[in-house]
JSON list of C-alpha atoms in Angstrom, two decimals:
[
{"chain": "T", "resi": 22, "resn": "MET", "atom": "CA", "xyz": [12.41, 16.61, -14.31]},
{"chain": "T", "resi": 23, "resn": "SER", "atom": "CA", "xyz": [15.74, 16.13, -13.20]},
{"chain": "T", "resi": 24, "resn": "ASP", "atom": "CA", "xyz": [15.61, 19.92, -12.19]},
{"chain": "T", "resi": 25, "resn": "THR", "atom": "CA", "xyz": [12.60, 19.79, -9.91]},
{"chain": "T", "resi": 26, "resn": "ILE", "atom": "CA", "xyz": [13.93, 16.71, -8.19]},
{"chain": "T", "resi": 27, "resn": "ASP", "atom": "CA", "xyz": [16.80, 18.00, -7.50]},
{"chain": "T", "resi": 28, "resn": "GLU", "atom": "CA", "xyz": [14.82, 21.26, -5.91]},
{"chain": "T", "resi": 29, "resn": "LYS", "atom": "CA", "xyz": [12.07, 19.15, -4.11]},
{"chain": "T", "resi": 30, "resn": "ILE", "atom": "CA", "xyz": [15.02, 17.08, -2.69]},
{"chain": "T", "resi": 31, "resn": "LYS", "atom": "CA", "xyz": [16.74, 20.82, -1.52]},
{"chain": "T", "resi": 32, "resn": "ASN", "atom": "CA", "xyz": [13.59, 21.71, -0.01]},
{"chain": "T", "resi": 33, "resn": "TYR", "atom": "CA", "xyz": [12.62, 18.66, 1.32]},
{"chain": "T", "resi": 34, "resn": "ARG", "atom": "CA", "xyz": [11.01, 18.86, 4.66]},
{"chain": "T", "resi": 35, "resn": "THR", "atom": "CA", "xyz": [9.09, 15.59, 5.42]},
{"chain": "T", "resi": 36, "resn": "ALA", "atom": "CA", "xyz": [7.40, 12.26, 3.87]},
{"chain": "T", "resi": 37, "resn": "PRO", "atom": "CA", "xyz": [4.64, 13.91, 1.96]},
{"chain": "T", "resi": 38, "resn": "PHE", "atom": "CA", "xyz": [1.57, 12.01, 1.76]},
{"chain": "T", "resi": 39, "resn": "ASP", "atom": "CA", "xyz": [1.32, 9.01, -0.40]},
{"chain": "T", "resi": 40, "resn": "ALA", "atom": "CA", "xyz": [-2.70, 7.81, -0.99]},
{"chain": "T", "resi": 41, "resn": "ARG", "atom": "CA", "xyz": [-1.44, 4.18, -1.62]},
{"chain": "T", "resi": 42, "resn": "PHE", "atom": "CA", "xyz": [-0.56, 4.43, 2.20]},
{"chain": "T", "resi": 43, "resn": "PRO", "atom": "CA", "xyz": [-3.89, 6.44, 3.62]},
{"chain": "T", "resi": 44, "resn": "ASN", "atom": "CA", "xyz": [-4.08, 5.01, 6.99]},
{"chain": "T", "resi": 45, "resn": "THR", "atom": "CA", "xyz": [-2.32, 4.97, 10.18]},
{"chain": "T", "resi": 46, "resn": "ASN", "atom": "CA", "xyz": [-0.03, 2.09, 9.71]},
{"chain": "T", "resi": 47, "resn": "GLN", "atom": "CA", "xyz": [3.12, 3.49, 7.50]},
{"chain": "T", "resi": 48, "resn": "THR", "atom": "CA", "xyz": [5.07, 0.15, 7.31]},
{"chain": "T", "resi": 49, "resn": "ARG", "atom": "CA", "xyz": [4.43, -0.29, 3.86]},
{"chain": "T", "resi": 50, "resn": "ASN", "atom": "CA", "xyz": [5.01, 3.08, 3.24]},
{"chain": "T", "resi": 51, "resn": "CYS", "atom": "CA", "xyz": [8.91, 3.00, 4.56]},
{"chain": "T", "resi": 52, "resn": "TYR", "atom": "CA", "xyz": [9.16, -0.31, 3.29]},
{"chain": "T", "resi": 53, "resn": "GLN", "atom": "CA", "xyz": [8.54, 0.62, -0.10]},
{"chain": "T", "resi": 54, "resn": "ASN", "atom": "CA", "xyz": [10.18, 3.52, -0.30]},
{"chain": "T", "resi": 55, "resn": "TYR", "atom": "CA", "xyz": [13.36, 1.75, 0.76]},
{"chain": "T", "resi": 56, "resn": "LEU", "atom": "CA", "xyz": [12.92, -0.94, -2.08]},
{"chain": "T", "resi": 57, "resn": "ASP", "atom": "CA", "xyz": [12.37, 1.99, -4.59]},
{"chain": "T", "resi": 58, "resn": "PHE", "atom": "CA", "xyz": [15.63, 3.79, -3.46]},
{"chain": "T", "resi": 59, "resn": "HIS", "atom": "CA", "xyz": [17.19, 0.51, -4.32]},
{"chain": "T", "resi": 60, "resn": "ARG", "atom": "CA", "xyz": [15.59, -0.37, -7.60]},
{"chain": "T", "resi": 61, "resn": "CYS", "atom": "CA", "xyz": [16.14, 2.98, -8.54]},
{"chain": "T", "resi": 62, "resn": "ASN", "atom": "CA", "xyz": [19.96, 2.95, -7.88]},
{"chain": "T", "resi": 63, "resn": "LYS", "atom": "CA", "xyz": [20.02, -0.18, -9.42]},
{"chain": "T", "resi": 64, "resn": "ALA", "atom": "CA", "xyz": [17.88, 0.65, -12.69]},
{"chain": "T", "resi": 65, "resn": "LEU", "atom": "CA", "xyz": [19.64, 4.31, -13.18]},
{"chain": "T", "resi": 66, "resn": "SER", "atom": "CA", "xyz": [23.44, 2.83, -12.98]},
{"chain": "T", "resi": 67, "resn": "ALA", "atom": "CA", "xyz": [22.07, -0.44, -15.18]},
{"chain": "T", "resi": 68, "resn": "LYS", "atom": "CA", "xyz": [21.36, 3.09, -17.86]},
{"chain": "T", "resi": 69, "resn": "ASP", "atom": "CA", "xyz": [24.50, 4.43, -16.82]},
{"chain": "T", "resi": 70, "resn": "GLN", "atom": "CA", "xyz": [22.82, 7.66, -15.44]},
{"chain": "T", "resi": 71, "resn": "ASP", "atom": "CA", "xyz": [23.29, 9.65, -12.22]},
{"chain": "T", "resi": 72, "resn": "THR", "atom": "CA", "xyz": [21.45, 8.05, -9.51]},
{"chain": "T", "resi": 73, "resn": "ALA", "atom": "CA", "xyz": [21.02, 11.33, -7.76]},
{"chain": "T", "resi": 74, "resn": "PRO", "atom": "CA", "xyz": [17.13, 11.37, -8.22]},
{"chain": "T", "resi": 75, "resn": "CYS", "atom": "CA", "xyz": [17.07, 8.47, -5.97]},
{"chain": "T", "resi": 76, "resn": "ASP", "atom": "CA", "xyz": [18.11, 10.23, -3.28]},
{"chain": "T", "resi": 77, "resn": "TRP", "atom": "CA", "xyz": [14.24, 11.17, -2.89]},
{"chain": "T", "resi": 78, "resn": "TYR", "atom": "CA", "xyz": [13.24, 7.94, -1.72]},
{"chain": "T", "resi": 79, "resn": "GLN", "atom": "CA", "xyz": [16.24, 7.93, 1.12]},
{"chain": "T", "resi": 80, "resn": "ARG", "atom": "CA", "xyz": [15.05, 11.08, 2.37]},
{"chain": "T", "resi": 81, "resn": "VAL", "atom": "CA", "xyz": [11.85, 9.23, 2.40]},
{"chain": "T", "resi": 82, "resn": "TYR", "atom": "CA", "xyz": [12.69, 6.23, 4.01]},
{"chain": "T", "resi": 83, "resn": "LYS", "atom": "CA", "xyz": [14.79, 7.75, 6.46]},
{"chain": "T", "resi": 84, "resn": "SER", "atom": "CA", "xyz": [12.30, 9.93, 7.32]},
{"chain": "T", "resi": 85, "resn": "LEU", "atom": "CA", "xyz": [9.51, 7.19, 8.15]},
{"chain": "T", "resi": 86, "resn": "CYS", "atom": "CA", "xyz": [11.39, 4.25, 8.88]},
{"chain": "T", "resi": 87, "resn": "PRO", "atom": "CA", "xyz": [12.90, 3.16, 12.46]},
{"chain": "T", "resi": 88, "resn": "VAL", "atom": "CA", "xyz": [16.37, 3.07, 12.20]},
{"chain": "T", "resi": 89, "resn": "SER", "atom": "CA", "xyz": [17.00, 0.00, 13.44]},
{"chain": "T", "resi": 90, "resn": "TRP", "atom": "CA", "xyz": [14.69, -1.26, 10.72]},
{"chain": "T", "resi": 91, "resn": "VAL", "atom": "CA", "xyz": [17.20, 0.85, 8.24]},
{"chain": "T", "resi": 92, "resn": "THR", "atom": "CA", "xyz": [20.47, -0.92, 9.41]},
{"chain": "T", "resi": 93, "resn": "LYS", "atom": "CA", "xyz": [19.21, -4.46, 10.18]},
{"chain": "T", "resi": 94, "resn": "TRP", "atom": "CA", "xyz": [18.08, -4.28, 5.96]},
{"chain": "T", "resi": 95, "resn": "ASP", "atom": "CA", "xyz": [21.73, -2.84, 5.27]},
{"chain": "T", "resi": 96, "resn": "ASP", "atom": "CA", "xyz": [23.69, -5.33, 6.75]},
{"chain": "T", "resi": 97, "resn": "GLN", "atom": "CA", "xyz": [21.05, -7.58, 5.54]},
{"chain": "T", "resi": 98, "resn": "LEU", "atom": "CA", "xyz": [21.86, -6.01, 1.68]},
{"chain": "T", "resi": 99, "resn": "GLU", "atom": "CA", "xyz": [25.16, -6.85, 2.43]},
{"chain": "T", "resi": 100, "resn": "ALA", "atom": "CA", "xyz": [25.32, -10.20, 3.77]},
{"chain": "T", "resi": 101, "resn": "GLY", "atom": "CA", "xyz": [22.88, -10.92, 0.67]},
{"chain": "T", "resi": 102, "resn": "SER", "atom": "CA", "xyz": [20.53, -12.01, 2.71]},
{"chain": "T", "resi": 103, "resn": "PHE", "atom": "CA", "xyz": [17.50, -9.53, 2.06]},
{"chain": "T", "resi": 104, "resn": "ALA", "atom": "CA", "xyz": [14.16, -11.07, 1.56]},
{"chain": "T", "resi": 105, "resn": "GLY", "atom": "CA", "xyz": [12.53, -8.12, -0.71]},
{"chain": "T", "resi": 106, "resn": "LYS", "atom": "CA", "xyz": [12.90, -8.21, -4.43]},
{"chain": "T", "resi": 107, "resn": "ILE", "atom": "CA", "xyz": [15.57, -5.72, -5.82]},
{"chain": "C", "resi": 509, "resn": "MET", "atom": "CA", "xyz": [-32.32, -30.69, 5.35]},
{"chain": "C", "resi": 510, "resn": "LEU", "atom": "CA", "xyz": [-34.68, -27.75, 3.84]},
{"chain": "C", "resi": 511, "resn": "GLY", "atom": "CA", "xyz": [-37.72, -30.08, 4.37]},
{"chain": "C", "resi": 512, "resn": "ILE", "atom": "CA", "xyz": [-36.89, -30.54, 7.58]},
{"chain": "C", "resi": 513, "resn": "ILE", "atom": "CA", "xyz": [-36.38, -26.73, 8.27]},
{"chain": "C", "resi": 514, "resn": "ALA", "atom": "CA", "xyz": [-40.12, -26.34, 6.07]},
{"chain": "C", "resi": 515, "resn": "LYS", "atom": "CA", "xyz": [-41.54, -28.59, 8.95]},
{"chain": "C", "resi": 516, "resn": "GLN", "atom": "CA", "xyz": [-40.10, -26.73, 11.86]},
{"chain": "C", "resi": 517, "resn": "LEU", "atom": "CA", "xyz": [-40.87, -23.24, 10.40]},
{"chain": "C", "resi": 518, "resn": "LYS", "atom": "CA", "xyz": [-44.62, -24.43, 9.09]},
{"chain": "C", "resi": 519, "resn": "SER", "atom": "CA", "xyz": [-45.21, -25.28, 13.20]},
{"chain": "C", "resi": 520, "resn": "HIS", "atom": "CA", "xyz": [-43.31, -22.64, 14.80]},
{"chain": "C", "resi": 521, "resn": "PRO", "atom": "CA", "xyz": [-43.06, -19.52, 12.42]},
{"chain": "C", "resi": 522, "resn": "ALA", "atom": "CA", "xyz": [-41.52, -17.47, 15.37]},
{"chain": "C", "resi": 523, "resn": "LEU", "atom": "CA", "xyz": [-38.44, -18.12, 13.97]},
{"chain": "C", "resi": 524, "resn": "ILE", "atom": "CA", "xyz": [-38.86, -16.90, 10.69]},
{"chain": "C", "resi": 525, "resn": "PRO", "atom": "CA", "xyz": [-37.50, -13.35, 11.42]},
{"chain": "C", "resi": 526, "resn": "LEU", "atom": "CA", "xyz": [-34.26, -15.27, 13.06]},
{"chain": "C", "resi": 527, "resn": "PHE", "atom": "CA", "xyz": [-33.43, -16.70, 9.66]},
{"chain": "C", "resi": 528, "resn": "ILE", "atom": "CA", "xyz": [-33.98, -13.38, 8.25]},
{"chain": "C", "resi": 529, "resn": "PHE", "atom": "CA", "xyz": [-31.47, -11.89, 11.03]},
{"chain": "C", "resi": 530, "resn": "ILE", "atom": "CA", "xyz": [-28.95, -14.25, 10.63]},
{"chain": "C", "resi": 531, "resn": "GLY", "atom": "CA", "xyz": [-29.13, -14.49, 7.11]},
{"chain": "C", "resi": 532, "resn": "GLY", "atom": "CA", "xyz": [-28.61, -10.98, 6.59]},
{"chain": "C", "resi": 533, "resn": "GLY", "atom": "CA", "xyz": [-25.43, -11.17, 8.44]},
{"chain": "C", "resi": 534, "resn": "ALA", "atom": "CA", "xyz": [-24.23, -13.76, 7.04]},
{"chain": "C", "resi": 535, "resn": "ALA", "atom": "CA", "xyz": [-24.10, -12.11, 3.50]},
{"chain": "C", "resi": 536, "resn": "MET", "atom": "CA", "xyz": [-22.88, -8.76, 4.94]},
{"chain": "C", "resi": 537, "resn": "SER", "atom": "CA", "xyz": [-20.00, -10.08, 6.51]},
{"chain": "C", "resi": 538, "resn": "ILE", "atom": "CA", "xyz": [-19.41, -12.32, 4.05]},
{"chain": "C", "resi": 539, "resn": "THR", "atom": "CA", "xyz": [-19.65, -9.41, 1.37]},
{"chain": "C", "resi": 540, "resn": "TYR", "atom": "CA", "xyz": [-17.06, -6.94, 3.23]},
{"chain": "C", "resi": 541, "resn": "LEU", "atom": "CA", "xyz": [-14.77, -9.58, 3.30]},
{"chain": "C", "resi": 542, "resn": "SER", "atom": "CA", "xyz": [-14.79, -10.40, -0.28]},
{"chain": "C", "resi": 543, "resn": "ARG", "atom": "CA", "xyz": [-14.91, -6.74, -0.68]},
{"chain": "C", "resi": 544, "resn": "LEU", "atom": "CA", "xyz": [-11.40, -6.71, 1.33]},
{"chain": "C", "resi": 545, "resn": "ALA", "atom": "CA", "xyz": [-10.10, -10.09, -0.79]},
{"chain": "C", "resi": 546, "resn": "LEU", "atom": "CA", "xyz": [-10.76, -8.74, -4.11]},
{"chain": "C", "resi": 547, "resn": "ARG", "atom": "CA", "xyz": [-10.54, -4.71, -3.69]},
{"chain": "C", "resi": 548, "resn": "ASN", "atom": "CA", "xyz": [-8.37, -3.95, -1.07]},
{"chain": "C", "resi": 549, "resn": "PRO", "atom": "CA", "xyz": [-4.53, -2.80, -2.56]},
{"chain": "C", "resi": 550, "resn": "ASP", "atom": "CA", "xyz": [-2.95, -4.76, -0.09]},
{"chain": "C", "resi": 551, "resn": "VAL", "atom": "CA", "xyz": [-3.78, -7.80, -1.16]},
{"chain": "C", "resi": 552, "resn": "SER", "atom": "CA", "xyz": [-2.08, -9.34, -3.56]},
{"chain": "C", "resi": 553, "resn": "TRP", "atom": "CA", "xyz": [-3.43, -12.84, -5.18]},
{"chain": "C", "resi": 554, "resn": "ASP", "atom": "CA", "xyz": [-1.11, -13.04, -8.30]},
{"chain": "C", "resi": 555, "resn": "ARG", "atom": "CA", "xyz": [2.50, -12.88, -7.26]},
{"chain": "C", "resi": 556, "resn": "LYS", "atom": "CA", "xyz": [4.15, -13.46, -10.09]},
{"chain": "C", "resi": 557, "resn": "ASN", "atom": "CA", "xyz": [2.12, -10.79, -12.25]},
{"chain": "C", "resi": 558, "resn": "ASN", "atom": "CA", "xyz": [0.68, -8.25, -9.88]},
{"chain": "C", "resi": 559, "resn": "PRO", "atom": "CA", "xyz": [3.09, -8.39, -7.04]},
{"chain": "C", "resi": 560, "resn": "GLU", "atom": "CA", "xyz": [2.67, -4.88, -5.31]},
{"chain": "C", "resi": 561, "resn": "PRO", "atom": "CA", "xyz": [-1.03, -3.88, -6.11]},
{"chain": "C", "resi": 562, "resn": "TRP", "atom": "CA", "xyz": [-0.90, -0.93, -4.46]},
{"chain": "C", "resi": 563, "resn": "ASN", "atom": "CA", "xyz": [1.77, 0.75, -6.59]},
{"chain": "C", "resi": 564, "resn": "ASN", "atom": "CA", "xyz": [-0.66, 0.46, -9.58]},
{"chain": "C", "resi": 565, "resn": "MET", "atom": "CA", "xyz": [-2.96, 2.85, -7.86]},
{"chain": "C", "resi": 566, "resn": "LYS", "atom": "CA", "xyz": [-2.66, 6.61, -9.39]},
{"chain": "C", "resi": 567, "resn": "PRO", "atom": "CA", "xyz": [-1.09, 9.18, -7.19]},
{"chain": "C", "resi": 568, "resn": "ASP", "atom": "CA", "xyz": [-4.30, 10.66, -6.73]},
{"chain": "C", "resi": 569, "resn": "GLN", "atom": "CA", "xyz": [-6.77, 8.26, -6.24]},
{"chain": "C", "resi": 570, "resn": "GLN", "atom": "CA", "xyz": [-8.85, 8.22, -2.71]},
{"chain": "C", "resi": 571, "resn": "TYR", "atom": "CA", "xyz": [-9.02, 4.71, -1.08]},
{"chain": "C", "resi": 572, "resn": "LYS", "atom": "CA", "xyz": [-10.75, 5.85, 1.99]},
{"chain": "C", "resi": 573, "resn": "LEU", "atom": "CA", "xyz": [-14.52, 6.05, 1.81]},
{"chain": "C", "resi": 574, "resn": "PHE", "atom": "CA", "xyz": [-14.51, 9.54, 3.92]},
{"chain": "C", "resi": 575, "resn": "ALA", "atom": "CA", "xyz": [-11.66, 11.41, 3.41]},
{"chain": "C", "resi": 576, "resn": "VAL", "atom": "CA", "xyz": [-11.37, 14.44, 5.79]},
{"chain": "C", "resi": 577, "resn": "ASN", "atom": "CA", "xyz": [-8.89, 17.45, 5.08]},
{"chain": "C", "resi": 578, "resn": "MET", "atom": "CA", "xyz": [-7.07, 16.00, 2.42]},
{"chain": "C", "resi": 579, "resn": "ASP", "atom": "CA", "xyz": [-7.32, 17.07, -0.86]},
{"chain": "C", "resi": 580, "resn": "TYR", "atom": "CA", "xyz": [-7.07, 14.13, -3.80]},
{"chain": "C", "resi": 581, "resn": "SER", "atom": "CA", "xyz": [-7.16, 16.36, -6.55]},
{"chain": "C", "resi": 582, "resn": "LYS", "atom": "CA", "xyz": [-3.74, 18.40, -6.28]},
{"chain": "C", "resi": 583, "resn": "LEU", "atom": "CA", "xyz": [-1.84, 15.71, -5.18]},
{"chain": "C", "resi": 584, "resn": "LYS", "atom": "CA", "xyz": [0.75, 14.27, -8.06]},
{"chain": "C", "resi": 585, "resn": "LYS", "atom": "CA", "xyz": [3.33, 11.30, -7.96]},
{"chain": "C", "resi": 586, "resn": "GLU", "atom": "CA", "xyz": [6.59, 12.83, -6.03]},
{"chain": "C", "resi": 587, "resn": "GLY", "atom": "CA", "xyz": [9.45, 10.44, -6.81]},
{"chain": "C", "resi": 588, "resn": "PRO", "atom": "CA", "xyz": [11.29, 10.24, -10.01]},
{"chain": "C", "resi": 589, "resn": "ASP", "atom": "CA", "xyz": [10.88, 7.78, -12.85]},
{"chain": "C", "resi": 590, "resn": "PHE", "atom": "CA", "xyz": [13.20, 4.99, -13.13]}
]
């Protein structure tokens, strides 16, 4: 499983179609992948596993989200004021 | 209230189609709104037990009514599990 994820990350071009978000408004797609990246990091490091597979979510949200949102959320995370459940 | 309406309808029977159409329109909007409220995966009623209902969809589940140019049978889950 991790081999195919590494392969997928290596061959990454853009965010693939996600059936959960089929419409034009991809806001939730961006936010969900941002959350999933941080949740994945938290879960895998709690189990002492390599967090490299989580990079898939990072590539996806970097493709989808506006840069200003990402920097804003990162700043909020550092300050501890991020509103999402991670 | 219903007695007054029934009396008015008896003296003005042309009002009956009005009731039919307005009642039908109200029924249609109510059913659509309740369908949206209950079936839409973006809506979360129970924040404690089901906070993100869109995550309960399968990766090849079609939500739209007409999906042009999208082969849903070939989709798989993309990201890693954790």
